[in-house]
RNA sequence: GCCGAGGUGACAGAGCGGCUAUGUGGCGGACUGCAGAUCCGCAUAAGUGGGUUCAACUCCCGCCCUCGGCUCCA
């Protein structure tokens, strides 16, 4: 199986650290609001990856964090004048409901940032000890990127490149040290923790490094998220972890391109910012949404349109009516071509997904197979064989109703 | 300034060095009391200039154009 590694910018053969086992960490939602359809593009891609690895015989240990302490969650709680937990618990629940709707398999662990404050404090202290971090006058703790020998190697960015751009402005501050710990701030209201570092709260980048270390150990096989996380989030998480352990943070980095709506970037001002709920309210099936999110290769921008949703809906209906038809199959003769077609379907399906999880040829093979048999008289025996095959492949696609 | 993606028929969107992609829409037909669904058939293609080749939409080079990222972000 080949996967595109962001770090090398090449497709590489996938070989996990330990045979038969995959350790995977994916960046989860910030529970300040309902997750939008673009978030789910990434999560569905990761689900496909996980399902494919599982089918390939790997035992996958998957950790996905829940970011429940950050500017946005705090902002939301302040505006609604409720406790932080009231906001984050509600949206976390909504997130899991949405995962179920899209038939996304659960991770093994969903650690919350708020429950790992102690570990993040410890991490900051260790980094100070190692001289990889420093304390500012106001009590902030920054990671010193000049101490990281390969900072920028994941994203391909050299801090110098930004220097030129930034110097055009006044607020230029180089190098781009990033914050590990923020001292208590008036803006945060009552949200802070009393720790050995003083009162404050953690910075976002500490979170993934800390929880990955705790639940997966010093190194993992796959770290994944949306492209926007390549820099700075994953670059920083990598720098933190590697400064601490001296070991490679992750062997592979997989990043999903963004979803756009009608050719435009999703944004609230353009009023094209959709949550999964918004879309399902229009009456389409969750399976059709999943099929759209699945259908475009993860490294290409996915152009989401309602026209496409209609086409997707029709495809799901075609699949469902075919399955219904199978239950009534009672032809006398068995098909002579079926066995060969099943083998070809499986082979095409596997070749396609083994090639950096390319879904298009796999889906094409899947639906072409259905189209070939939907108008044929099928025996009961053949119907069983067909259904078994479709179900087997759907353990990866997840678009059939159970 | 730096890094990256892409230009295929009305639209969306694949694969492939020679063989009809496919879907939506359109057109013609079948079926149906009408509609819908379904089925059969038809049309429309490869930004631009060169190169490699017996053969290029597919490989190589130049040009044009579009788009994305560069410490809020999946």
Coordinates of C-alpha atoms (C1' of nucleotides) in Angstrom, one line a residue:
Chain A
X1 CA 0.0 0.0 0.0
X2 CA 1.3 3.4 -0.9
X3 CA 0.5 6.6 1.0
X4 CA 1.6 10.2 0.3
X5 CA 3.8 11.4 3.2
X6 CA 3.6 15.2 3.6
X7 CA 7.1 15.2 5.1
X8 CA 8.7 13.8 1.9
X9 CA 6.0 15.0 -0.4
X10 CA 6.1 11.7 -2.1
X11 CA 4.1 8.5 -2.2
X12 CA 5.8 6.0 0.0
X13 CA 5.2 2.3 0.7
X14 CA 3.4 2.0 4.0
X15 CA 5.4 0.0 6.5
X16 CA 4.4 0.5 10.2
X17 CA 6.9 0.4 13.0
X18 CA 5.5 -2.8 14.4
X19 CA 4.3 -5.5 12.1
X20 CA 0.5 -5.8 12.0
X21 CA -0.1 -2.7 14.1
X22 CA -0.8 0.9 13.3
X23 CA -0.6 3.7 15.8
X24 CA -2.6 6.7 14.5
X25 CA -3.3 10.1 15.9
X26 CA -5.7 12.5 14.2
X27 CA -6.6 16.0 15.2
X28 CA -10.1 16.2 16.3
X29 CA -12.7 18.9 16.6
X30 CA -12.6 22.1 18.7
X31 CA -16.0 21.8 20.4
X32 CA -17.0 25.4 20.2
X33 CA -19.8 24.9 17.7
X34 CA -21.3 22.3 15.4
X35 CA -18.5 20.9 13.2
X36 CA -18.9 21.9 9.5
X37 CA -19.0 19.8 6.4
X38 CA -15.4 20.5 5.7
X39 CA -14.3 19.1 9.0
X40 CA -16.2 15.9 8.1
X41 CA -14.4 15.7 4.8
X42 CA -11.2 15.2 6.8
X43 CA -12.8 12.8 9.3
X44 CA -14.4 10.7 6.6
X45 CA -11.1 10.4 4.9
X46 CA -9.5 9.3 8.1
X47 CA -12.3 6.8 8.6
X48 CA -11.7 5.4 5.1
X49 CA -8.0 5.1 5.9
X50 CA -8.7 3.3 9.1
X51 CA -11.2 0.9 7.6
X52 CA -8.8 0.1 4.8
X53 CA -5.9 -0.5 7.1
X54 CA -8.2 -2.8 9.2
X55 CA -9.3 -4.7 6.2
X56 CA -5.7 -5.1 5.3
X57 CA -5.2 -6.9 8.5
X58 CA -3.7 -4.2 10.7
X59 CA -4.7 -3.7 14.2
X60 CA -5.3 0.1 14.4
X61 CA -5.0 2.1 17.5
X62 CA -6.6 5.4 16.9
X63 CA -6.5 8.4 19.2
X64 CA -8.4 11.6 18.4
X65 CA -8.2 14.6 20.6
X66 CA -11.1 16.8 21.6
X67 CA -10.0 20.4 21.9
X68 CA -12.1 21.9 24.7
X69 CA -9.9 24.7 25.9
X70 CA -8.9 27.4 23.5
X71 CA -9.8 30.9 22.4
X72 CA -12.9 29.8 20.6
X73 CA -14.5 27.6 23.2
X74 CA -13.8 30.3 25.8
X75 CA -15.2 33.0 23.7
X76 CA -18.4 31.0 23.2
X77 CA -18.8 30.4 26.9
X78 CA -18.3 34.0 27.7
X79 CA -20.8 35.2 25.1
X80 CA -23.4 32.7 26.2
X81 CA -22.6 33.5 29.8
X82 CA -22.3 29.8 30.7
X83 CA -19.6 27.5 32.1
X84 CA -17.0 26.4 29.6
X85 CA -18.0 22.8 30.1
X86 CA -21.6 23.6 29.2
X87 CA -20.5 24.6 25.8
X88 CA -17.9 21.9 25.2
X89 CA -20.1 19.0 26.5
X90 CA -23.0 20.0 24.3
X91 CA -20.9 20.3 21.1
X92 CA -19.0 17.2 21.9
X93 CA -22.2 15.3 22.1
X94 CA -23.3 16.8 18.8
X95 CA -20.0 15.8 17.3
X96 CA -20.5 12.2 18.2
X97 CA -24.0 12.2 16.8
X98 CA -22.7 13.6 13.6
X99 CA -20.0 10.9 13.4
X100 CA -22.8 8.3 13.8
X101 CA -24.9 9.9 11.1
X102 CA -21.9 9.6 8.7
X103 CA -21.2 6.1 9.8
X104 CA -17.7 7.0 11.0
X105 CA -16.1 4.3 13.2
X106 CA -15.1 5.5 16.6
X107 CA -11.5 6.0 17.7
X108 CA -10.2 4.0 20.6
X109 CA -9.6 7.1 22.8
X110 CA -10.9 10.6 22.7
X111 CA -8.8 12.5 25.2
X112 CA -9.9 16.0 26.2
X113 CA -7.4 18.8 26.5
X114 CA -9.0 20.0 29.7
X115 CA -8.3 16.6 31.4
X116 CA -4.6 16.8 30.6
X117 CA -3.6 20.1 32.0
X118 CA -1.2 18.6 34.5
X119 CA 0.6 16.7 31.7
X120 CA 0.9 19.8 29.6
X121 CA 2.4 21.7 32.5
X122 CA 4.9 18.9 33.0
X123 CA 5.7 19.0 29.3
X124 CA 6.4 22.7 29.5
X125 CA 8.6 22.2 32.5
X126 CA 10.6 19.5 30.9
X127 CA 11.1 21.6 27.8
X128 CA 12.4 24.5 29.9
X129 CA 14.8 22.1 31.6
X130 CA 16.1 21.0 28.2
X131 CA 16.5 24.6 27.1
X132 CA 14.0 24.1 24.3
X133 CA 11.6 26.6 25.9
X134 CA 11.9 29.9 27.7
X135 CA 9.7 31.9 30.1
X136 CA 8.6 35.4 29.1
X137 CA 8.3 38.3 31.5
X138 CA 4.6 38.0 31.6
X139 CA 4.8 34.3 32.5
X140 CA 4.1 32.9 29.0
X141 CA 6.2 29.9 28.1
X142 CA 7.4 29.8 24.5
X143 CA 9.0 27.0 22.5
X144 CA 12.2 28.2 21.1
X145 CA 12.3 27.1 17.5
X146 CA 15.9 28.0 17.0
X147 CA 16.7 25.1 19.3
X148 CA 15.0 22.6 17.0
X149 CA 17.5 21.4 14.5
X150 CA 15.0 20.5 11.8
X151 CA 12.2 23.0 12.4
X152 CA 10.3 23.5 9.2
X153 CA 11.1 20.1 7.7
X154 CA 7.5 18.9 7.7
X155 CA 5.9 21.9 6.1
X156 CA 8.9 22.8 3.9
X157 CA 8.8 26.2 5.4
X158 CA 11.9 28.2 6.4
X159 CA 11.1 30.9 9.0
X160 CA 13.2 33.2 6.8
X161 CA 10.6 33.0 4.0
X162 CA 8.0 34.6 6.2
X163 CA 10.5 37.1 7.4
X164 CA 10.4 39.1 4.2
X165 CA 6.6 39.1 4.1
X166 CA 6.3 40.1 7.7
X167 CA 8.9 42.8 7.7
X168 CA 6.5 44.8 5.4
X169 CA 4.5 45.2 8.5
X170 CA 5.5 46.6 11.9
X171 CA 4.4 43.7 14.1
X172 CA 7.1 41.4 12.8
X173 CA 8.4 39.1 15.5
X174 CA 11.1 36.6 14.5
X175 CA 11.8 33.8 15.0
X176 CA 8.3 32.3 15.2
X177 CA 8.5 31.0 18.7
X178 CA 5.2 29.6 19.7
X179 CA 3.4 29.5 23.0
X180 CA 3.2 26.4 25.2
X181 CA 1.5 28.1 28.2
X182 CA -0.5 31.2 28.5
X183 CA -0.7 33.1 31.8
X184 CA -4.1 33.9 33.2
X185 CA -5.7 36.6 31.1
X186 CA -8.6 39.0 31.8
X187 CA -10.1 38.0 28.5
X188 CA -10.4 34.4 29.6
X189 CA -12.6 35.4 32.5
X190 CA -12.8 32.6 35.1
X191 CA -11.2 30.1 32.9
X192 CA -7.7 29.2 34.1
X193 CA -5.9 26.5 36.1
X194 CA -3.7 26.9 39.1
X195 CA -0.5 25.1 38.4
X196 CA 3.2 25.1 39.3
X197 CA 3.6 27.4 36.3
X198 CA 1.2 29.8 37.9
X199 CA -2.4 30.5 36.8
X200 CA -3.1 30.1 33.2
X201 CA -4.0 27.7 30.4
X202 CA -2.2 25.6 27.8
X203 CA -1.4 26.7 24.2
X204 CA -3.0 24.6 21.5
X205 CA 0.2 23.0 20.2
X206 CA 1.1 21.3 23.5
X207 CA -2.1 19.4 23.4
X208 CA -1.5 16.9 20.6
X209 CA 2.1 16.3 21.5
X210 CA 1.2 15.6 25.1
X211 CA -1.7 13.3 24.4
X212 CA 0.0 11.5 21.6
X213 CA 2.9 10.8 24.0
X214 CA 0.6 9.6 26.7
X215 CA -1.6 7.3 24.6
X216 CA 0.6 6.2 21.8
X217 CA 4.2 6.5 23.2
X218 CA 7.2 8.4 21.8
X219 CA 6.5 7.6 18.1
X220 CA 3.5 6.9 16.0
X221 CA 2.9 5.6 12.5
X222 CA 0.4 8.1 11.2
X223 CA -0.4 11.6 12.1
X224 CA -3.2 13.2 10.2
X225 CA -5.4 16.3 9.9
X226 CA -6.5 18.9 7.4
X227 CA -3.9 20.7 5.2
X228 CA -4.3 23.8 7.3
X229 CA -2.7 22.0 10.2
X230 CA 0.6 21.2 8.4
X231 CA 1.8 24.6 9.5
X232 CA 2.0 25.6 12.2
X233 CA 0.1 23.0 14.2
X234 CA 1.8 19.7 13.1
X235 CA 5.2 21.3 12.6
X236 CA 5.0 22.5 16.2
X237 CA 3.6 19.3 17.7
X238 CA 6.5 17.5 15.9
X239 CA 9.0 20.0 17.3
X240 CA 7.7 19.7 20.8
X241 CA 7.7 15.9 20.9
X242 CA 11.0 15.4 19.2
X243 CA 12.7 18.0 21.5
X244 CA 11.4 15.9 24.4
X245 CA 12.1 12.4 23.2
X246 CA 14.7 12.7 20.6
X247 CA 12.7 10.3 18.6
X248 CA 10.7 10.7 15.4
X249 CA 7.2 12.0 16.3
X250 CA 5.5 10.3 13.4
X251 CA 6.6 8.1 10.5
X252 CA 3.9 9.3 8.1
X253 CA 1.9 12.5 7.9
X254 CA -1.3 12.5 5.9
X255 CA -3.2 15.7 5.2
X256 CA -6.6 16.1 3.6
X257 CA -7.2 19.0 1.3
X258 CA -10.0 21.4 2.0
X259 CA -13.6 21.2 1.0
X260 CA -14.9 24.2 -0.9
X261 CA -18.5 25.1 -1.7
X262 CA -19.5 25.9 -5.2
X263 CA -15.9 26.7 -6.0
X264 CA -15.5 29.1 -3.2
X265 CA -13.9 28.8 0.2
X266 CA -16.3 28.2 2.9
X267 CA -16.9 31.3 5.0
X268 CA -19.6 32.7 7.3
X269 CA -19.7 36.0 5.5
X270 CA -20.4 34.3 2.1
X271 CA -23.2 32.3 3.8
X272 CA -21.9 29.1 2.5
X273 CA -20.8 27.7 5.8
X274 CA -22.7 24.5 6.3
X275 CA -22.8 22.1 9.2
X276 CA -23.8 18.5 8.6
X277 CA -27.1 19.3 10.2
X278 CA -27.8 22.1 7.7
X279 CA -27.3 19.8 4.8
X280 CA -29.3 16.9 6.2
X281 CA -32.1 19.3 6.9
X282 CA -32.5 19.7 3.2
X283 CA -33.7 16.2 3.1
X284 CA -30.8 14.2 1.7
X285 CA -29.5 11.0 3.2
X286 CA -26.4 10.8 5.3
X287 CA -25.1 8.1 3.0
X288 CA -25.2 10.4 0.1
X289 CA -23.2 13.0 2.0
X290 CA -20.7 10.3 3.0
X291 CA -20.5 9.2 -0.6
X292 CA -19.6 12.8 -1.7
X293 CA -17.0 13.2 1.0
X294 CA -15.5 9.9 0.1
X295 CA -15.6 10.3 -3.7
X296 CA -12.8 12.8 -4.2
X297 CA -9.2 11.9 -3.6
X298 CA -8.2 13.3 -0.2
X299 CA -5.3 15.4 -1.6
X300 CA -7.6 17.2 -4.0
X301 CA -10.0 20.0 -3.2
X302 CA -13.5 18.7 -2.9
X303 CA -16.0 21.0 -4.5
X304 CA -19.2 20.4 -2.7
X305 CA -22.3 21.4 -4.6
X306 CA -26.0 20.6 -4.1
X307 CA -26.1 19.4 -7.7
X308 CA -23.5 16.8 -6.8
X309 CA -25.5 15.9 -3.8
X310 CA -28.5 15.0 -6.0
X311 CA -26.3 12.8 -8.2
X312 CA -24.9 11.2 -5.1
X313 CA -28.4 10.6 -3.7
X314 CA -29.4 8.9 -6.9
X315 CA -26.4 6.6 -6.7
X316 CA -27.4 5.6 -3.2
X317 CA -30.9 4.9 -4.4
X318 CA -29.6 2.8 -7.2
X319 CA -27.6 0.8 -4.7
X320 CA -30.5 0.4 -2.4
X321 CA -33.0 -0.7 -5.1
X322 CA -30.4 -3.2 -6.4
X323 CA -30.1 -4.7 -2.9
X324 CA -33.9 -4.9 -2.6
X325 CA -34.0 -6.6 -6.0
X326 CA -31.5 -9.2 -4.8
X327 CA -33.8 -10.4 -2.0
X328 CA -36.4 -11.3 -4.6
X329 CA -34.0 -13.1 -6.9
X330 CA -35.2 -16.5 -8.1
X331 CA -33.9 -17.2 -11.5
X332 CA -33.2 -20.8 -12.3
X333 CA -29.8 -20.5 -13.9
X334 CA -26.6 -19.4 -12.2
X335 CA -24.5 -16.8 -13.9
X336 CA -21.4 -17.9 -15.7
X337 CA -19.6 -14.6 -15.5
X338 CA -20.3 -13.7 -11.8
X339 CA -17.3 -15.4 -10.3
X340 CA -14.9 -13.7 -12.6
X341 CA -16.6 -10.3 -12.2
X342 CA -16.4 -10.6 -8.4
X343 CA -12.7 -11.3 -8.5
X344 CA -12.2 -8.4 -10.9
X345 CA -14.2 -6.1 -8.8
X346 CA -12.2 -7.0 -5.7
X347 CA -8.9 -6.6 -7.5
X348 CA -9.8 -3.2 -9.0
X349 CA -11.1 -2.1 -5.6
X350 CA -7.9 -3.1 -3.8
X351 CA -5.5 -1.7 -6.5
X352 CA -7.3 1.6 -6.3
X353 CA -7.3 2.0 -2.6
X354 CA -3.8 0.7 -2.2
X355 CA -2.7 3.6 -4.4
X356 CA -2.8 6.3 -1.8
X357 CA -6.4 5.6 -1.1
X358 CA -7.7 6.6 -4.5
X359 CA -11.5 6.2 -4.2
X360 CA -12.6 7.0 -7.7
X361 CA -11.6 3.8 -9.5
X362 CA -12.9 1.8 -6.5
X363 CA -16.3 3.4 -6.6
X364 CA -16.4 3.1 -10.3
X365 CA -15.8 -0.6 -10.2
X366 CA -18.4 -0.9 -7.4
X367 CA -21.2 0.8 -9.2
X368 CA -20.3 -0.7 -12.6
X369 CA -20.7 -4.1 -11.1
X370 CA -24.1 -3.2 -9.8
X371 CA -25.1 -1.7 -13.2
X372 CA -24.1 -4.9 -14.9
X373 CA -26.2 -7.1 -12.8
X374 CA -29.2 -5.0 -12.0
X375 CA -31.1 -5.9 -15.1
X376 CA -30.2 -9.5 -15.1
X377 CA -32.1 -12.5 -13.9
X378 CA -30.2 -13.6 -10.8
X379 CA -30.4 -16.9 -9.0
X380 CA -30.8 -17.1 -5.3
X381 CA -27.3 -18.5 -5.0
X382 CA -25.8 -15.7 -7.1
X383 CA -27.8 -13.1 -5.2
X384 CA -26.2 -14.3 -1.9
X385 CA -22.8 -14.2 -3.5
X386 CA -23.3 -10.7 -4.8
X387 CA -24.7 -9.4 -1.5
X388 CA -21.8 -10.9 0.4
X389 CA -19.3 -9.2 -1.9
X390 CA -21.0 -5.8 -1.7
X391 CA -21.1 -6.0 2.1
X392 CA -17.5 -7.0 2.2
X393 CA -16.5 -4.0 0.2
X394 CA -18.9 -1.8 2.1
X395 CA -17.0 -2.6 5.3
X396 CA -14.6 -0.1 3.8
X397 CA -17.0 2.3 2.1
X398 CA -19.6 2.4 4.7
X399 CA -22.4 3.6 2.5
X400 CA -24.9 0.7 2.7
X401 CA -27.5 0.6 5.3
X402 CA -27.0 -2.2 7.9
Chain B
rG1 C1' 9.2 37.0 -1.4
rC2 C1' 8.7 31.5 -0.5
rC3 C1' 5.9 26.9 -1.1
rG4 C1' 2.1 24.1 -3.6
rA5 C1' -2.2 22.5 -6.8
rG6 C1' -4.6 22.5 -11.4
rG7 C1' -6.3 23.7 -16.7
rU8 C1' -10.7 17.3 -20.2
rG9 C1' -17.2 17.7 -23.7
rA10 C1' -23.1 22.4 -21.4
rC11 C1' -21.6 21.2 -16.2
rA12 C1' -19.2 17.8 -12.8
rG13 C1' -15.3 14.4 -12.9
rA14 C1' -11.8 9.7 -13.9
rG15 C1' -8.5 6.5 -16.1
rC16 C1' -5.2 5.4 -19.8
rG17 C1' 1.2 5.9 -24.8
rG18 C1' -3.0 3.2 -29.4
rC19 C1' -9.1 0.4 -27.2
rU20 C1' -16.9 4.2 -25.7
rA21 C1' -15.0 6.5 -18.8
rU22 C1' -18.9 7.7 -15.9
rG23 C1' -22.6 10.9 -13.9
rU24 C1' -26.0 15.3 -14.2
rG25 C1' -28.3 18.1 -17.9
rG26 C1' -29.8 17.9 -23.4
rC27 C1' -31.9 15.2 -27.6
rG28 C1' -34.4 10.6 -29.7
rG29 C1' -36.9 6.1 -28.3
rA30 C1' -39.1 2.0 -24.9
rC31 C1' -42.4 1.2 -20.8
rU32 C1' -46.6 3.8 -18.3
rG33 C1' -53.9 5.9 -18.2
rC34 C1' -50.7 10.7 -16.8
rA35 C1' -46.4 11.8 -13.9
rG36 C1' -42.3 9.5 -11.7
rA37 C1' -38.9 5.7 -11.5
rU38 C1' -36.4 2.4 -14.8
rC39 C1' -34.3 0.9 -19.5
rC40 C1' -32.1 1.5 -24.7
rG41 C1' -29.7 4.9 -28.0
rC42 C1' -27.4 9.8 -29.7
rA43 C1' -24.4 14.3 -29.5
rU44 C1' -20.6 17.5 -27.4
rA45 C1' -13.7 16.8 -25.2
rA46 C1' -8.7 17.7 -23.8
rG47 C1' -5.5 26.1 -22.4
rU48 C1' -1.3 27.2 -25.9
rG49 C1' 3.5 26.5 -28.6
rG50 C1' 7.2 23.0 -29.3
rG51 C1' 9.6 18.1 -28.4
rU52 C1' 9.9 12.5 -27.8
rU53 C1' 7.2 8.4 -30.5
rC54 C1' 4.9 4.4 -35.7
rA55 C1' 1.2 6.6 -32.3
rA56 C1' 0.0 11.7 -27.0
rC57 C1' -5.7 13.9 -23.7
rU58 C1' -1.9 10.6 -21.5
rC59 C1' 5.5 11.5 -21.3
rC60 C1' 9.2 16.0 -21.6
rC61 C1' 10.1 21.5 -22.1
rG62 C1' 8.4 26.6 -22.7
rC63 C1' 4.3 30.1 -22.4
rC64 C1' -0.6 31.7 -20.9
rC65 C1' -4.3 31.3 -17.2
rU66 C1' -6.7 29.9 -12.6
rC67 C1' -6.5 28.6 -7.6
rG68 C1' -4.5 27.6 -2.6
rG69 C1' -1.1 28.1 1.8
rC70 C1' 2.7 31.1 4.5
rU71 C1' 1.7 31.2 13.2
rC72 C1' -7.6 31.8 13.7
rC73 C1' -8.6 27.2 10.8
rA74 C1' -10.3 20.1 9.2

